[in-house]
Coordinates of C-alpha atoms in Angstrom, one line a residue:
Chain A
M773 CA 29.6 16.7 49.3
K774 CA 28.6 15.0 52.6
K775 CA 25.6 17.4 52.9
S776 CA 24.5 16.8 49.3
L777 CA 24.7 13.0 49.8
S778 CA 22.6 13.1 52.9
Y779 CA 20.0 15.3 51.2
I780 CA 19.8 12.8 48.3
L781 CA 19.5 9.9 50.7
M782 CA 16.8 11.7 52.7
S783 CA 14.8 12.5 49.5
A784 CA 15.0 8.9 48.3
G785 CA 13.8 7.7 51.6
L786 CA 10.8 10.1 51.6
I787 CA 9.9 9.2 48.1
L788 CA 10.1 5.5 48.7
A789 CA 8.2 5.8 52.0
A790 CA 5.4 7.6 50.2
C791 CA 4.5 4.4 48.3
N792 CA 1.7 2.5 49.9
G793 CA 1.7 -1.2 49.7
I794 CA -0.9 -2.5 47.3
A795 CA -3.0 -5.5 48.1
E796 CA -2.5 -8.5 45.8
D797 CA -6.1 -8.3 44.5
D798 CA -5.8 -4.7 43.6
R799 CA -2.7 -5.0 41.4
Y800 CA -4.5 -5.6 38.2
I801 CA -7.2 -3.3 36.8
E802 CA -9.7 -5.3 34.8
V803 CA -10.7 -3.6 31.6
E804 CA -14.4 -4.3 31.0
S805 CA -15.0 -6.0 27.7
T806 CA -17.1 -3.8 25.4
K807 CA -20.8 -4.8 24.9
A808 CA -21.8 -4.9 21.3
E809 CA -24.8 -2.7 20.8
R810 CA -24.9 -2.8 17.0
T811 CA -23.4 -4.4 14.0
V812 CA -20.6 -2.2 12.5
L813 CA -20.0 -1.9 8.8
L814 CA -16.4 -1.6 7.7
E815 CA -15.9 -0.5 4.1
D816 CA -12.3 -1.5 3.1
F817 CA -11.2 0.4 0.1
T818 CA -8.6 -1.8 -1.5
G819 CA -7.0 -2.9 -4.8
Q820 CA -5.4 -5.9 -6.4
N821 CA -2.3 -3.9 -7.2
C822 CA -2.0 -2.4 -3.8
V823 CA 0.9 -4.1 -2.0
N824 CA -0.1 -3.0 1.5
C825 CA -3.7 -4.2 1.1
P826 CA -3.2 -7.9 2.0
A827 CA -2.0 -6.8 5.5
A828 CA -5.3 -4.9 5.8
H829 CA -7.2 -8.0 4.8
R830 CA -5.5 -9.9 7.6
T831 CA -6.5 -7.2 10.0
I832 CA -10.1 -7.7 8.8
E833 CA -9.8 -11.5 9.5
A834 CA -8.6 -10.8 13.0
L835 CA -11.4 -8.3 13.7
E836 CA -14.0 -10.7 12.3
E837 CA -12.8 -13.4 14.6
Q838 CA -13.0 -11.0 17.5
Y839 CA -16.4 -9.5 16.8
G840 CA -18.2 -12.3 15.0
S841 CA -21.5 -11.3 13.5
H842 CA -21.2 -7.8 15.0
L843 CA -18.8 -6.8 12.3
I844 CA -19.5 -6.8 8.6
A845 CA -16.5 -6.1 6.3
V846 CA -16.9 -5.3 2.7
S847 CA -13.8 -4.9 0.4
I848 CA -14.5 -2.3 -2.2
H849 CA -11.9 -2.4 -5.0
A850 CA -11.2 1.1 -6.4
G851 CA -8.7 3.6 -7.6
H852 CA -5.5 3.2 -9.6
F853 CA -4.7 0.0 -7.7
G854 CA -8.0 -1.6 -8.8
I855 CA -8.4 -3.9 -11.8
P856 CA -11.8 -3.4 -13.5
A857 CA -14.2 -6.3 -13.4
T858 CA -14.5 -5.8 -17.2
N859 CA -10.8 -6.6 -17.7
K860 CA -10.5 -9.3 -20.3
R861 CA -7.0 -10.4 -19.5
Y862 CA -7.5 -11.5 -15.9
T863 CA -10.0 -11.5 -13.1
G864 CA -10.7 -7.9 -12.0
L865 CA -12.7 -7.0 -8.9
M866 CA -13.3 -3.3 -9.3
Q867 CA -16.9 -2.2 -10.0
E868 CA -18.1 1.2 -11.2
E869 CA -20.3 1.6 -8.1
G870 CA -17.3 0.8 -5.9
Q871 CA -15.3 3.6 -7.6
A872 CA -18.2 5.9 -7.1
Y873 CA -18.3 5.3 -3.4
N874 CA -14.5 5.7 -3.3
D875 CA -14.8 9.1 -5.0
R876 CA -17.4 10.2 -2.6
Y877 CA -15.0 9.7 0.3
G878 CA -12.2 11.3 -1.7
I879 CA -9.9 8.3 -1.1
E880 CA -6.5 8.4 -2.8
D881 CA -4.4 6.2 -0.4
Y882 CA -4.9 2.5 -0.1
P883 CA -5.8 0.6 2.0
K884 CA -8.3 2.9 3.6
G885 CA -11.4 2.1 5.8
V886 CA -14.6 3.8 6.5
I887 CA -16.3 2.7 9.8
D888 CA -20.1 3.0 9.8
G889 CA -20.0 5.5 7.1
K890 CA -18.2 8.1 9.2
R891 CA -15.5 10.4 7.9
P892 CA -12.7 10.7 7.5
P893 CA -11.5 7.4 6.1
V894 CA -8.8 5.9 8.3
N895 CA -5.7 3.8 7.9
A896 CA -5.9 0.1 8.8
D897 CA -3.9 0.6 12.0
Q898 CA -6.8 2.6 13.3
W899 CA -9.6 0.2 12.5
A900 CA -9.5 -1.8 15.7
S901 CA -9.8 1.2 18.0
D902 CA -12.5 2.9 15.9
I903 CA -14.6 -0.3 15.7
F904 CA -14.1 -0.8 19.4
N905 CA -15.6 2.6 20.0
E906 CA -18.3 2.4 17.4
I907 CA -19.7 -1.1 18.4
S908 CA -20.8 0.0 21.8
I909 CA -23.0 2.9 20.6
P910 CA -26.6 1.9 21.0
T911 CA -29.0 2.0 18.1
P912 CA -32.8 1.8 18.1
L913 CA -32.8 0.0 14.8
T914 CA -32.9 -3.7 14.0
V915 CA -32.1 -4.9 10.5
G916 CA -32.8 -8.4 9.2
V917 CA -32.0 -9.8 5.8
E918 CA -32.7 -13.0 4.1
A919 CA -31.6 -14.1 0.6
A920 CA -32.2 -17.1 -1.5
L921 CA -31.3 -18.3 -5.0
S922 CA -34.2 -18.9 -7.3
A923 CA -34.9 -22.4 -8.5
D924 CA -33.3 -21.7 -11.9
G925 CA -30.2 -20.3 -10.2
K926 CA -30.3 -17.1 -12.1
T927 CA -31.9 -14.7 -9.6
I928 CA -31.3 -13.8 -5.9
N929 CA -34.5 -12.9 -4.0
I930 CA -33.9 -10.7 -1.0
S931 CA -36.1 -9.7 1.9
C932 CA -35.0 -6.9 4.3
S933 CA -36.9 -6.3 7.6
L934 CA -36.5 -3.0 9.5
K935 CA -37.8 -2.2 13.0
S936 CA -37.0 0.8 15.1
S937 CA -37.9 1.5 18.7
E938 CA -38.1 5.2 17.8
Q939 CA -38.7 7.5 14.8
L940 CA -35.8 7.1 12.4
S941 CA -35.2 8.1 8.8
G942 CA -32.5 7.1 6.5
N943 CA -31.6 5.2 3.3
L944 CA -31.7 1.4 3.1
V945 CA -28.7 0.3 1.0
V946 CA -28.4 -3.3 -0.2
W947 CA -25.2 -4.8 -1.6
V948 CA -24.1 -8.1 -3.1
I949 CA -20.7 -9.4 -1.9
E950 CA -18.8 -12.5 -2.7
S951 CA -16.1 -14.4 -0.9
S952 CA -13.5 -17.1 -1.9
I953 CA -12.7 -15.4 -5.2
I954 CA -9.4 -16.6 -6.6
A955 CA -7.6 -13.8 -8.4
R956 CA -4.3 -12.1 -8.4
Q957 CA -3.1 -9.7 -5.7
E958 CA 0.1 -7.9 -5.2
D959 CA 1.8 -8.2 -1.8
L960 CA 4.6 -6.1 -0.3
N961 CA 6.6 -9.2 0.8
E962 CA 5.5 -11.9 -1.6
G963 CA 5.1 -10.0 -4.8
R964 CA 2.3 -11.1 -7.1
I965 CA 0.1 -13.9 -5.7
N966 CA -1.9 -15.4 -8.6
D967 CA -4.1 -17.5 -6.5
Y968 CA -5.0 -15.1 -3.7
V969 CA -8.3 -15.7 -2.0
H970 CA -10.4 -12.5 -2.0
N971 CA -13.2 -12.3 0.6
N972 CA -16.1 -10.0 1.2
V973 CA -15.7 -8.4 -2.2
F974 CA -18.3 -5.8 -3.2
R975 CA -20.0 -7.0 -6.4
A976 CA -23.1 -4.8 -6.9
C977 CA -25.6 -2.4 -5.5
V978 CA -29.1 -4.1 -5.5
N979 CA -31.1 -0.9 -5.1
G980 CA -28.8 1.9 -6.4
L981 CA -25.9 3.8 -5.0
D982 CA -27.9 5.6 -2.4
G983 CA -30.5 2.9 -1.8
D984 CA -34.1 3.6 -0.9
A985 CA -35.3 6.2 1.5
V986 CA -37.0 4.8 4.6
T987 CA -38.9 6.5 7.4
L988 CA -39.6 4.2 10.4
S989 CA -42.0 5.0 13.2
A990 CA -41.6 3.5 16.6
D991 CA -42.2 -0.2 16.7
N992 CA -43.8 -0.2 13.3
P993 CA -41.7 -2.7 11.3
E994 CA -41.3 -2.5 7.5
T995 CA -40.2 -5.1 5.0
K996 CA -38.7 -4.4 1.6
T997 CA -38.1 -7.0 -1.1
Y998 CA -35.7 -7.0 -4.0
S999 CA -34.2 -9.3 -6.6
I1000 CA -31.0 -9.2 -8.6
A1001 CA -29.8 -11.3 -11.5
V1002 CA -26.7 -13.5 -10.8
K1003 CA -24.0 -12.1 -13.0
D1004 CA -22.6 -14.5 -15.5
T1005 CA -20.6 -12.8 -18.3
D1006 CA -17.3 -13.5 -20.0
T1007 CA -15.4 -11.3 -17.5
E1008 CA -17.5 -11.7 -14.3
K1009 CA -19.1 -14.9 -13.0
W1010 CA -20.6 -14.9 -9.5
A1011 CA -20.6 -18.2 -7.6
P1012 CA -24.0 -18.2 -5.8
E1013 CA -22.7 -20.5 -3.0
N1014 CA -20.1 -17.7 -2.1
L1015 CA -22.5 -14.8 -2.2
A1016 CA -23.9 -12.8 0.6
I1017 CA -26.3 -9.8 0.9
V1018 CA -25.4 -6.9 3.1
A1019 CA -28.1 -4.4 4.1
F1020 CA -27.7 -1.3 6.1
V1021 CA -29.5 1.9 6.9
S1022 CA -27.6 5.1 6.7
N1023 CA -28.3 8.7 7.4
S1024 CA -26.4 11.9 8.1
S1025 CA -25.2 10.4 11.4
G1026 CA -23.7 7.4 9.6
V1027 CA -24.7 3.8 9.4
Q1028 CA -27.4 3.1 12.0
Q1029 CA -27.4 -0.6 11.7
A1030 CA -26.2 -3.3 9.3
A1031 CA -27.0 -7.0 8.6
K1032 CA -25.7 -9.7 6.4
S1033 CA -27.0 -13.0 5.2
N1034 CA -25.5 -15.7 3.0
V1035 CA -27.5 -16.5 -0.1
I1036 CA -29.3 -19.8 0.4
T1037 CA -28.7 -22.1 -2.5
N1038 CA -30.5 -25.3 -3.2
K1039 CA -27.2 -27.3 -3.2
Chain B
M118 CA 37.0 39.2 12.9
K119 CA 38.5 36.0 14.3
K120 CA 35.9 36.0 17.1
F121 CA 33.1 36.6 14.6
L122 CA 34.2 33.7 12.4
L123 CA 34.5 31.5 15.4
L124 CA 31.0 32.5 16.5
L125 CA 29.7 31.8 13.0
A126 CA 31.3 28.4 12.9
G127 CA 29.8 27.6 16.3
V128 CA 26.3 28.6 15.2
S129 CA 26.7 26.6 12.0
A130 CA 27.8 23.6 13.9
Y131 CA 24.8 24.0 16.2
L132 CA 22.4 24.3 13.3
S133 CA 23.9 21.5 11.3
A134 CA 23.9 19.2 14.3
D135 CA 20.1 19.3 14.2
A136 CA 19.8 18.8 10.4
I137 CA 19.0 15.2 9.7
Q138 CA 20.6 13.4 6.8
L139 CA 18.2 11.7 4.3
T140 CA 19.6 9.1 1.9
F141 CA 17.9 7.4 -1.0
Y142 CA 18.9 3.9 -2.1
I143 CA 18.3 2.0 -5.3
G144 CA 18.6 -1.6 -4.1
D145 CA 21.7 -1.5 -1.9
Q146 CA 23.3 1.4 -3.8
K147 CA 23.3 4.8 -2.3
V148 CA 22.0 7.6 -4.6
T149 CA 24.1 10.7 -4.9
P150 CA 21.8 13.7 -4.3
G151 CA 21.1 15.7 -7.5
Q152 CA 22.1 12.8 -9.7
T153 CA 20.1 11.3 -12.6
V154 CA 20.0 7.6 -12.1
I155 CA 19.4 5.3 -15.1
F156 CA 17.5 2.1 -14.4
N157 CA 17.1 -0.5 -17.1
N158 CA 16.1 -3.6 -15.2
I159 CA 12.7 -3.8 -16.7
E160 CA 10.5 -6.9 -16.3
V161 CA 8.4 -7.6 -19.3
T162 CA 6.1 -10.6 -19.4
E163 CA 4.4 -11.4 -22.7
Y164 CA 1.1 -13.1 -23.1
P165 CA 0.9 -13.8 -26.8
E166 CA -2.4 -15.6 -26.6
D167 CA -4.0 -12.6 -25.0
E168 CA -2.0 -10.2 -27.1
Y169 CA -0.6 -8.1 -24.3
K170 CA 2.5 -7.7 -22.2
E171 CA 3.0 -6.7 -18.6
V172 CA 5.7 -4.1 -17.9
M173 CA 7.0 -3.7 -14.4
M174 CA 9.7 -1.2 -13.4
D175 CA 10.7 -1.6 -9.8
P176 CA 14.0 -0.1 -8.9
K177 CA 13.7 -1.1 -5.2
L178 CA 13.8 2.5 -4.0
S179 CA 14.2 3.0 -0.3
I180 CA 15.1 5.9 2.1
M181 CA 17.0 6.1 5.3
S182 CA 17.4 8.8 7.9
D183 CA 20.2 9.2 10.4
F184 CA 17.7 10.5 12.9
Y185 CA 14.2 9.8 13.9
S186 CA 11.6 11.9 12.2
S187 CA 7.8 11.6 11.9
D188 CA 7.4 14.4 9.4
I189 CA 9.1 13.4 6.2
K190 CA 7.4 14.5 3.0
I191 CA 8.1 12.3 0.0
T192 CA 7.3 13.7 -3.5
A193 CA 7.5 11.6 -6.7
D194 CA 6.7 13.6 -9.8
C195 CA 6.6 11.6 -13.0
T196 CA 7.6 14.3 -15.5
S197 CA 7.1 11.9 -18.5
G198 CA 3.4 11.7 -17.7
Q199 CA 2.9 8.1 -16.5
I200 CA 1.1 6.9 -13.4
I201 CA 3.5 5.8 -10.7
Q202 CA 3.1 4.3 -7.3
V203 CA 4.7 5.2 -4.0
C204 CA 4.0 3.6 -0.6
A205 CA 4.8 4.6 3.0
N206 CA 3.4 4.2 6.5
G207 CA 1.3 1.3 5.4
V208 CA -0.5 3.0 2.5
C209 CA 0.1 3.4 -1.2
R210 CA -0.8 6.2 -3.5
S211 CA -0.8 6.1 -7.3
N212 CA -0.9 9.1 -9.6
Q213 CA 1.3 11.1 -12.0
K214 CA 2.5 13.1 -9.0
V215 CA 2.4 11.5 -5.6
V216 CA 2.9 13.3 -2.4
L217 CA 3.1 11.4 0.9
D218 CA 3.1 13.4 4.1
K219 CA 4.1 12.5 7.7
V220 CA 6.3 9.6 6.6
K221 CA 8.0 8.1 9.7
L222 CA 11.7 7.2 9.5
Q223 CA 13.7 5.7 12.3
N224 CA 17.4 6.2 12.8
G225 CA 19.4 4.0 10.5
K226 CA 16.5 1.9 9.2
K227 CA 15.7 1.7 5.5
V228 CA 12.1 2.2 4.5
D229 CA 11.0 0.6 1.3
L230 CA 9.0 3.2 -0.7
G231 CA 7.3 0.7 -3.0
F232 CA 8.1 3.0 -5.9
E233 CA 7.2 1.4 -9.2
Y234 CA 5.6 1.8 -12.7
R235 CA 3.5 -1.0 -14.1
A236 CA 1.4 -1.2 -17.2
D237 CA -0.3 -3.6 -19.5
L238 CA 0.6 -2.8 -23.1
D239 CA -0.2 -4.3 -26.5
L240 CA 2.5 -6.6 -27.7
D241 CA 3.7 -4.2 -30.3
E242 CA 3.4 -1.1 -28.1
A243 CA 6.6 0.7 -27.2
I244 CA 7.7 0.5 -23.6
P245 CA 7.8 4.1 -22.3
T246 CA 10.7 5.9 -20.7
V247 CA 9.5 6.8 -17.3
V248 CA 11.2 9.8 -15.8
T249 CA 10.5 10.7 -12.2
A250 CA 11.8 13.5 -10.0
I251 CA 11.9 12.2 -6.4
E252 CA 12.4 14.3 -3.4
A253 CA 12.4 13.8 0.4
E254 CA 12.1 16.7 2.8
D255 CA 12.1 16.8 6.5
V256 CA 9.2 19.2 7.3
T257 CA 10.6 20.3 10.6
E258 CA 13.0 22.9 11.8
S259 CA 15.9 21.0 10.2
G260 CA 14.4 21.3 6.7
S261 CA 16.7 18.8 5.2
K262 CA 15.9 18.0 1.6
V263 CA 17.3 15.5 -0.9
Q264 CA 16.3 14.9 -4.5
F265 CA 17.3 13.0 -7.6
I266 CA 15.9 12.0 -10.9
I267 CA 15.3 8.4 -12.0
E268 CA 15.0 7.4 -15.6
M269 CA 13.5 4.0 -16.2
S270 CA 13.4 2.4 -19.6
E271 CA 14.6 -0.6 -21.6
K272 CA 17.4 1.5 -22.9
S273 CA 18.4 5.1 -22.3
A274 CA 19.4 7.6 -25.0
S275 CA 21.7 9.3 -22.6
V276 CA 23.9 6.3 -21.9
T277 CA 25.7 4.0 -24.3
A278 CA 23.6 1.0 -25.0
V279 CA 24.6 -2.3 -23.3
E280 CA 27.4 -4.0 -25.2
I281 CA 28.3 -7.5 -24.6
S282 CA 31.8 -8.2 -25.8
D283 CA 33.2 -11.6 -26.4
E284 CA 35.9 -10.6 -24.0
L285 CA 33.6 -9.3 -21.3
Q286 CA 30.6 -11.3 -20.2
P287 CA 28.3 -11.2 -17.3
V288 CA 28.3 -14.6 -15.5
E289 CA 26.6 -15.8 -12.3
G290 CA 28.2 -13.9 -9.5
G291 CA 30.2 -11.5 -11.5
I292 CA 31.8 -10.4 -14.8
A293 CA 34.2 -12.7 -16.8
Y294 CA 36.9 -11.1 -18.8
K295 CA 39.3 -12.5 -21.4
V296 CA 42.2 -10.6 -22.7
S297 CA 44.5 -12.0 -25.3
G298 CA 47.7 -10.1 -26.0
E299 CA 48.4 -6.9 -24.2
V300 CA 47.2 -5.8 -20.8
A301 CA 43.9 -3.9 -20.9
P302 CA 42.7 -1.4 -18.4
L303 CA 39.3 -2.4 -17.0
R304 CA 37.2 -0.1 -14.8
I305 CA 33.8 -0.9 -13.5
T306 CA 31.4 1.4 -11.7
S307 CA 27.9 1.1 -10.3
I308 CA 25.1 3.0 -12.1
V309 CA 25.4 5.8 -9.5
G310 CA 29.1 6.2 -10.3
I311 CA 30.7 4.3 -7.4
N312 CA 33.9 2.6 -8.4
V313 CA 33.8 -1.2 -7.8
F314 CA 36.8 -2.4 -9.8
S315 CA 39.8 -0.7 -11.5
A316 CA 42.8 -2.6 -12.7
N317 CA 44.9 -3.6 -15.7
V318 CA 43.9 -7.2 -16.6
N319 CA 45.1 -9.8 -19.0
G320 CA 44.4 -13.5 -19.6
E321 CA 41.1 -14.8 -18.2
G322 CA 39.4 -14.1 -14.9
I323 CA 36.1 -13.4 -13.1
I324 CA 35.4 -10.3 -11.1
A325 CA 33.0 -11.1 -8.3
L326 CA 30.2 -8.6 -8.1
P327 CA 26.6 -8.7 -6.8
K328 CA 23.8 -8.7 -9.3
G329 CA 22.9 -5.4 -10.8
L330 CA 23.7 -3.0 -13.6
Y331 CA 27.2 -1.7 -14.0
V332 CA 29.0 0.7 -16.3
Y333 CA 32.4 -0.4 -17.7
T334 CA 35.3 1.0 -19.6
F335 CA 37.4 -1.8 -21.1
G336 CA 40.3 -0.7 -23.2
N337 CA 38.9 1.7 -25.7
R338 CA 35.4 0.4 -25.3
S339 CA 32.7 1.4 -22.8
G340 CA 29.2 0.4 -22.1
K341 CA 26.8 -1.2 -19.6
I342 CA 26.7 -4.8 -18.4
Y343 CA 24.0 -6.4 -16.2
I344 CA 24.7 -9.3 -13.8
R345 CA 21.6 -11.4 -13.1

């Protein structure tokens, strides 16, 4: 017993003696903040009847605060939890194009996110780390977008500028999104919220589901212009002051660069 | 032989010690495995101006494990053909048959499964009976599995329709009885068969019970009674 005790004490002494003192200045390892090399597109597949989706919306708000203009979030309502925009009983936010994108990714669980068009779709608890990794990947492409409401308030005129420092091919996709939409939303803790504020809601494709093919040569900028009618029907009314245009170039490697611009109104 | 039996008992004990126990709950009430649970607390909101009604069936289904597991498989199969919803691990899935894999359960902590049926129906449309087989399986070495069937409707053909007697009435916080004359035997159980009250009563009184649906036998009558 005495021998065992002395061995234990000896070992403890050796182990403790093996520790070097650490200078005060070396006690903290600073993690370098990531440098944003691109603007990341987050497609949030969501639904008004999805009780876990409000939590994901709050995640988006936190990420937007963290990354500012380097993150563009678009909430695409889809699936069984979505309410079609053609619903005559209450405000629905699900578009056919949004459902088409959802089906391409094979999404069945909600909420689910797609970061810069890369598969597979991921749960909301993974968005922060994936965006952190994605945002520091350099891109040769610069995308600019400007949008303005026509004088009669019925059309949005859009101009997209593309410039790449190297040869690049892809598809330019342009979307209309709308924020500050008041509509119902189910929540896990609060049940049905009838006056929920929906932001970054996908409203329409401007130039088709797949956009327009673009081939850019080094330092040879291109500009593409579009227009889209402001929707004003019995079941769907866009508020121009809450609209924005999202433009991004995507290819087999994912979204190469994205940009967003609020629609300038004359008010 | 005795040694063999002892050895067998030891092996069984060893194996069962690793099998986790999964338990479903409807609200606060434990579900007996293999049982058919009748759930009638349907929320119907009518919108006469828009000529439709919203139907919501939410039995507050949850699950608990007596041991940590990160690999529980939850299956909800709506055999009556409706679209149902189940949620776990921060995501929800909606379909006629929903399977959620790798559900995490912590020891002794109930997890709300967000199981519900909801629909918009025309005002004169019949509210369906939604029958769902629900199963939870620990997809590890323990292989524990528990299942039951839940039948959700306004009223169920398999159970006596709710009868409100002048002598037995649901009140806030319980059930009020009134017996004139002879003593009447009164027995009340939860919808999953757990006995909550059993005694001979006479005169007037209130049996304090939490809100929910109960099955009663009162004298020579039986039925269901719901406390709001």
